[in-house]
Amino acid sequence: QKEVEQNSGPLSVPEGAIASLNCTYSDRGSQSFFWYRQYSGKSPELIMSIYSNGDKEDGRFTAQLNKASQYVSLLIRDSQPSDSATYLCAVNFEVGTASKLTFGTGTRLQVTL
Amino acid sequence: GAGVSQSPRYKVAKRGQDVALRCDPISGHVSLFWYQQALGQGPEFLTYFQNEAQLDKSGLPSDRFFAERPEGSVSTLKIQRTQQEDSAVYLCASSPQTDTQYFGPGTRLTVL
């Protein structure tokens, strides 16, 4: 059974701080990793994708991947109240193009004023 | 441009009724996925189409669930003889020839 694990939270950070969200996955051969943001009652929205070891930055978001440790994280700098949402980690366990994603249960982030 | 659309957005069914959920993918997207999301959980894969071909239906929970995409565009997920455990949000996602998936707004199904 291929699994993706996340701490369900809530993770509470003050406005302006760095939020760090973590995810581990079970299959060392996995190739594609994604972070989705989901506001309450809404559908998942893609924030970041990462395929290679190291860091990938996009604005206030940085995704970090360590395949040896089977670990992927998302850092949100200068957290804003509008960042309050559930963050879903998703992994494509199959090599190649479009294929099903396996999601974690999500981490709920609360950014406090 | 237009994103993935789904209809209806909300559906209430009595136990035992059949329901049909529709997904309109982003124009030109070859791949289409259906996921089921229970409250407080991440989406779980149901089935996958590449054009009109259903390449993976390993996530369908029972033979009451059936999906089709006859012309390689619009897809319908049908649930026969609905049960209370079928209550969930049903998400459709589409993808071009990559592994990036774009989700629709979902259909919230409530079975009474």
CSV table of C-alpha atoms in Angstrom, one decimal:
chain,number,residue,atom,x,y,z
A,1,GLN,CA,0.0,0.0,0.0
A,2,LYS,CA,1.6,3.3,-1.1
A,3,GLU,CA,1.0,6.0,1.4
A,4,VAL,CA,1.4,9.7,2.0
A,5,GLU,CA,1.6,10.9,5.6
A,6,GLN,CA,0.9,14.4,6.9
A,7,ASN,CA,0.3,15.8,10.4
A,8,SER,CA,-3.3,16.9,10.4
A,9,GLY,CA,-2.7,19.9,12.6
A,10,PRO,CA,-3.9,22.5,13.1
A,11,LEU,CA,-0.6,24.3,12.7
A,12,SER,CA,-0.9,27.8,14.1
A,13,VAL,CA,1.6,30.5,13.1
A,14,PRO,CA,1.4,34.3,13.7
A,15,GLU,CA,1.1,36.6,10.7
A,16,GLY,CA,4.4,37.3,9.1
A,17,ALA,CA,6.1,34.1,10.4
A,18,ILE,CA,7.3,31.1,8.3
A,19,ALA,CA,4.9,28.1,8.2
A,20,SER,CA,6.6,24.7,7.6
A,21,LEU,CA,4.4,21.9,6.4
A,22,ASN,CA,5.8,18.4,6.1
A,23,CYS,CA,5.0,15.2,4.3
A,24,THR,CA,6.5,11.7,4.0
A,25,TYR,CA,5.8,9.0,1.5
A,26,SER,CA,6.3,5.3,1.3
A,27,ASP,CA,7.7,4.6,-2.1
A,28,ARG,CA,11.3,5.5,-2.7
A,29,GLY,CA,10.8,5.3,-6.5
A,30,SER,CA,8.3,8.1,-6.6
A,31,GLN,CA,9.0,10.9,-9.1
A,32,SER,CA,6.5,13.7,-8.8
A,33,PHE,CA,5.3,15.6,-5.8
A,34,PHE,CA,2.7,18.3,-5.5
A,35,TRP,CA,1.3,20.7,-2.9
A,36,TYR,CA,-2.3,21.7,-3.1
A,37,ARG,CA,-4.1,24.3,-1.1
A,38,GLN,CA,-7.8,23.7,-0.2
A,39,TYR,CA,-10.0,26.3,1.4
A,40,SER,CA,-12.9,25.0,3.4
A,41,GLY,CA,-15.7,23.9,1.0
A,42,LYS,CA,-13.6,24.5,-2.1
A,43,SER,CA,-11.6,22.3,-4.4
A,44,PRO,CA,-7.8,21.7,-4.2
A,45,GLU,CA,-5.7,24.3,-6.0
A,46,LEU,CA,-2.2,23.5,-7.2
A,47,ILE,CA,0.5,25.6,-5.5
A,48,MET,CA,3.8,23.8,-6.3
A,49,SER,CA,5.2,20.8,-8.1
A,50,ILE,CA,8.6,19.4,-7.5
A,51,TYR,CA,10.5,16.6,-9.2
A,52,SER,CA,14.2,16.9,-8.2
A,53,ASN,CA,16.0,16.9,-4.9
A,54,GLY,CA,16.5,20.3,-3.4
A,55,ASP,CA,14.5,23.5,-3.2
A,56,LYS,CA,12.1,25.1,-5.6
A,57,GLU,CA,10.9,28.6,-4.9
A,58,ASP,CA,7.8,30.4,-6.2
A,59,GLY,CA,7.1,33.8,-4.6
A,60,ARG,CA,6.5,33.2,-0.9
A,61,PHE,CA,6.4,29.4,-1.3
A,62,THR,CA,9.3,27.0,-1.3
A,63,ALA,CA,9.0,23.3,-1.8
A,64,GLN,CA,11.8,21.1,-0.6
A,65,LEU,CA,12.4,17.5,-1.7
A,66,ASN,CA,14.6,14.8,-0.2
A,67,LYS,CA,14.1,11.5,-2.0
A,68,ALA,CA,16.6,9.6,0.2
A,69,SER,CA,14.6,10.5,3.3
A,70,GLN,CA,11.3,10.2,1.3
A,71,TYR,CA,10.3,13.6,2.6
A,72,VAL,CA,8.8,16.7,1.0
A,73,SER,CA,8.0,20.0,2.7
A,74,LEU,CA,6.4,23.3,1.9
A,75,LEU,CA,7.6,26.6,3.5
A,76,ILE,CA,5.4,29.6,3.4
A,77,ARG,CA,7.2,32.9,4.2
A,78,ASP,CA,5.6,36.0,5.5
A,79,SER,CA,2.4,34.0,6.3
A,80,GLN,CA,-0.9,35.9,5.8
A,81,PRO,CA,-4.3,35.2,7.2
A,82,SER,CA,-5.4,34.4,3.6
A,83,ASP,CA,-3.0,31.4,3.7
A,84,SER,CA,-5.2,29.8,6.3
A,85,ALA,CA,-6.4,26.6,4.6
A,86,THR,CA,-5.7,22.9,4.4
A,87,TYR,CA,-2.5,22.0,2.6
A,88,LEU,CA,-2.5,18.6,0.8
A,89,CYS,CA,0.6,16.8,-0.2
A,90,ALA,CA,0.2,14.5,-3.3
A,91,VAL,CA,2.5,12.0,-4.8
A,92,ASN,CA,2.5,10.4,-8.2
A,93,PHE,CA,3.9,7.0,-7.4
A,94,GLU,CA,4.1,5.9,-11.1
A,95,VAL,CA,6.8,7.0,-13.5
A,96,GLY,CA,5.6,8.7,-16.6
A,97,THR,CA,3.0,11.2,-17.6
A,98,ALA,CA,-0.5,11.6,-16.2
A,99,SER,CA,-1.2,9.2,-13.5
A,100,LYS,CA,-3.3,9.0,-10.3
A,101,LEU,CA,-2.2,11.0,-7.3
A,102,THR,CA,-2.1,9.7,-3.8
A,103,PHE,CA,-3.0,12.4,-1.3
A,104,GLY,CA,-2.2,12.8,2.4
A,105,THR,CA,-5.0,13.7,4.7
A,106,GLY,CA,-3.8,17.4,4.7
A,107,THR,CA,-2.5,19.8,7.3
A,108,ARG,CA,-4.7,22.6,8.5
A,109,LEU,CA,-2.8,25.9,8.7
A,110,GLN,CA,-4.1,28.7,10.8
A,111,VAL,CA,-2.4,32.1,10.5
A,112,THR,CA,-3.3,34.3,13.4
A,113,LEU,CA,-3.3,38.1,13.6
B,1,GLY,CA,-9.7,30.4,-19.7
B,2,ALA,CA,-12.4,28.1,-18.5
B,3,GLY,CA,-11.5,25.6,-15.8
B,4,VAL,CA,-12.9,22.2,-15.0
B,5,SER,CA,-16.6,22.4,-14.4
B,6,GLN,CA,-18.8,19.9,-12.6
B,7,SER,CA,-22.6,19.6,-12.2
B,8,PRO,CA,-24.6,19.4,-10.1
B,9,ARG,CA,-22.7,21.2,-7.4
B,10,TYR,CA,-24.9,19.6,-4.7
B,11,LYS,CA,-27.0,16.5,-4.9
B,12,VAL,CA,-29.2,14.9,-2.3
B,13,ALA,CA,-30.3,11.4,-2.9
B,14,LYS,CA,-32.4,9.0,-1.0
B,15,ARG,CA,-30.8,5.7,-0.2
B,16,GLY,CA,-31.2,3.3,-3.2
B,17,GLN,CA,-31.5,6.0,-5.8
B,18,ASP,CA,-29.2,6.2,-8.8
B,19,VAL,CA,-27.2,9.4,-9.4
B,20,ALA,CA,-25.1,10.8,-12.3
B,21,LEU,CA,-22.4,13.4,-11.8
B,22,ARG,CA,-21.0,15.3,-14.7
B,23,CYS,CA,-17.5,16.7,-15.4
B,24,ASP,CA,-16.5,19.0,-18.2
B,25,PRO,CA,-12.7,19.1,-18.4
B,26,ILE,CA,-10.5,21.9,-19.6
B,27,SER,CA,-10.6,22.0,-23.4
B,28,GLY,CA,-7.9,19.9,-25.0
B,29,HIS,CA,-7.0,18.0,-21.8
B,30,VAL,CA,-6.4,14.4,-22.6
B,31,SER,CA,-6.5,12.9,-19.1
B,32,LEU,CA,-9.4,13.0,-16.7
B,33,PHE,CA,-9.6,11.7,-13.2
B,34,TRP,CA,-12.3,11.2,-10.6
B,35,TYR,CA,-11.6,11.3,-6.9
B,36,GLN,CA,-13.7,10.9,-3.8
B,37,GLN,CA,-13.1,13.1,-0.8
B,38,ALA,CA,-14.7,12.3,2.5
B,39,LEU,CA,-14.9,14.9,5.2
B,40,GLY,CA,-11.5,15.6,6.8
B,41,GLN,CA,-9.7,13.4,4.4
B,42,GLY,CA,-7.6,13.9,1.3
B,43,PRO,CA,-9.0,13.0,-2.1
B,44,GLU,CA,-8.9,9.3,-3.0
B,45,PHE,CA,-8.5,8.1,-6.6
B,46,LEU,CA,-11.5,6.4,-8.2
B,47,THR,CA,-10.7,6.2,-11.9
B,48,TYR,CA,-8.7,7.6,-14.8
B,49,PHE,CA,-9.4,8.2,-18.5
B,50,GLN,CA,-7.0,9.0,-21.3
B,51,ASN,CA,-9.3,10.3,-24.1
B,52,GLU,CA,-12.2,7.9,-24.2
B,53,ALA,CA,-10.2,4.9,-22.8
B,54,GLN,CA,-10.7,4.1,-19.1
B,55,LEU,CA,-7.1,3.1,-18.2
B,56,ASP,CA,-7.5,2.6,-14.5
B,57,LYS,CA,-10.6,1.9,-12.5
B,58,SER,CA,-8.9,0.3,-9.5
B,59,GLY,CA,-10.2,2.9,-7.0
B,60,LEU,CA,-13.9,2.4,-7.7
B,61,PRO,CA,-15.2,1.1,-4.4
B,62,SER,CA,-17.8,-1.3,-5.8
B,63,ASP,CA,-19.6,-2.4,-8.9
B,64,ARG,CA,-22.3,0.2,-8.1
B,65,PHE,CA,-19.8,2.8,-9.4
B,66,PHE,CA,-19.4,3.3,-13.1
B,67,ALA,CA,-17.7,6.0,-15.1
B,68,GLU,CA,-17.6,6.8,-18.8
B,69,ARG,CA,-16.1,9.4,-21.2
B,70,PRO,CA,-17.6,8.3,-24.6
B,71,GLU,CA,-16.2,11.0,-26.8
B,72,GLY,CA,-13.1,11.8,-24.9
B,73,SER,CA,-14.3,15.0,-23.4
B,74,VAL,CA,-17.2,15.2,-20.9
B,75,SER,CA,-17.3,12.4,-18.3
B,76,THR,CA,-20.1,11.0,-16.2
B,77,LEU,CA,-19.7,9.2,-12.9
B,78,LYS,CA,-22.7,7.1,-12.1
B,79,ILE,CA,-23.5,5.6,-8.7
B,80,GLN,CA,-26.3,3.0,-8.6
B,81,ARG,CA,-28.4,2.2,-5.5
B,82,THR,CA,-26.7,4.8,-3.4
B,83,GLN,CA,-25.7,4.0,0.1
B,84,GLN,CA,-25.0,6.4,3.0
B,85,GLU,CA,-21.3,5.6,2.8
B,86,ASP,CA,-21.3,7.1,-0.7
B,87,SER,CA,-21.8,10.6,0.9
B,88,ALA,CA,-18.7,12.6,0.0
B,89,VAL,CA,-17.5,15.3,-2.4
B,90,TYR,CA,-16.7,13.9,-5.8
B,91,LEU,CA,-13.9,15.8,-7.5
B,92,CYS,CA,-13.0,15.7,-11.2
B,93,ALA,CA,-9.5,16.7,-12.4
B,94,SER,CA,-8.1,17.1,-15.9
B,95,SER,CA,-4.6,17.1,-17.2
B,96,PRO,CA,-2.8,17.9,-20.4
B,97,GLN,CA,0.0,15.5,-21.5
B,98,THR,CA,1.7,16.1,-18.1
B,99,ASP,CA,1.1,15.0,-14.6
B,100,THR,CA,-0.2,18.3,-13.4
B,101,GLN,CA,-3.9,17.9,-12.5
B,102,TYR,CA,-6.4,20.8,-12.3
B,103,PHE,CA,-9.5,20.2,-10.1
B,104,GLY,CA,-13.1,21.2,-10.6
B,105,PRO,CA,-15.3,22.6,-7.8
B,106,GLY,CA,-16.6,19.1,-6.9
B,107,THR,CA,-20.1,17.7,-6.4
B,108,ARG,CA,-21.2,17.3,-2.8
B,109,LEU,CA,-23.4,14.1,-2.6
B,110,THR,CA,-25.5,13.5,0.4
B,111,VAL,CA,-27.3,10.2,0.7
B,112,LEU,CA,-30.1,10.2,3.2
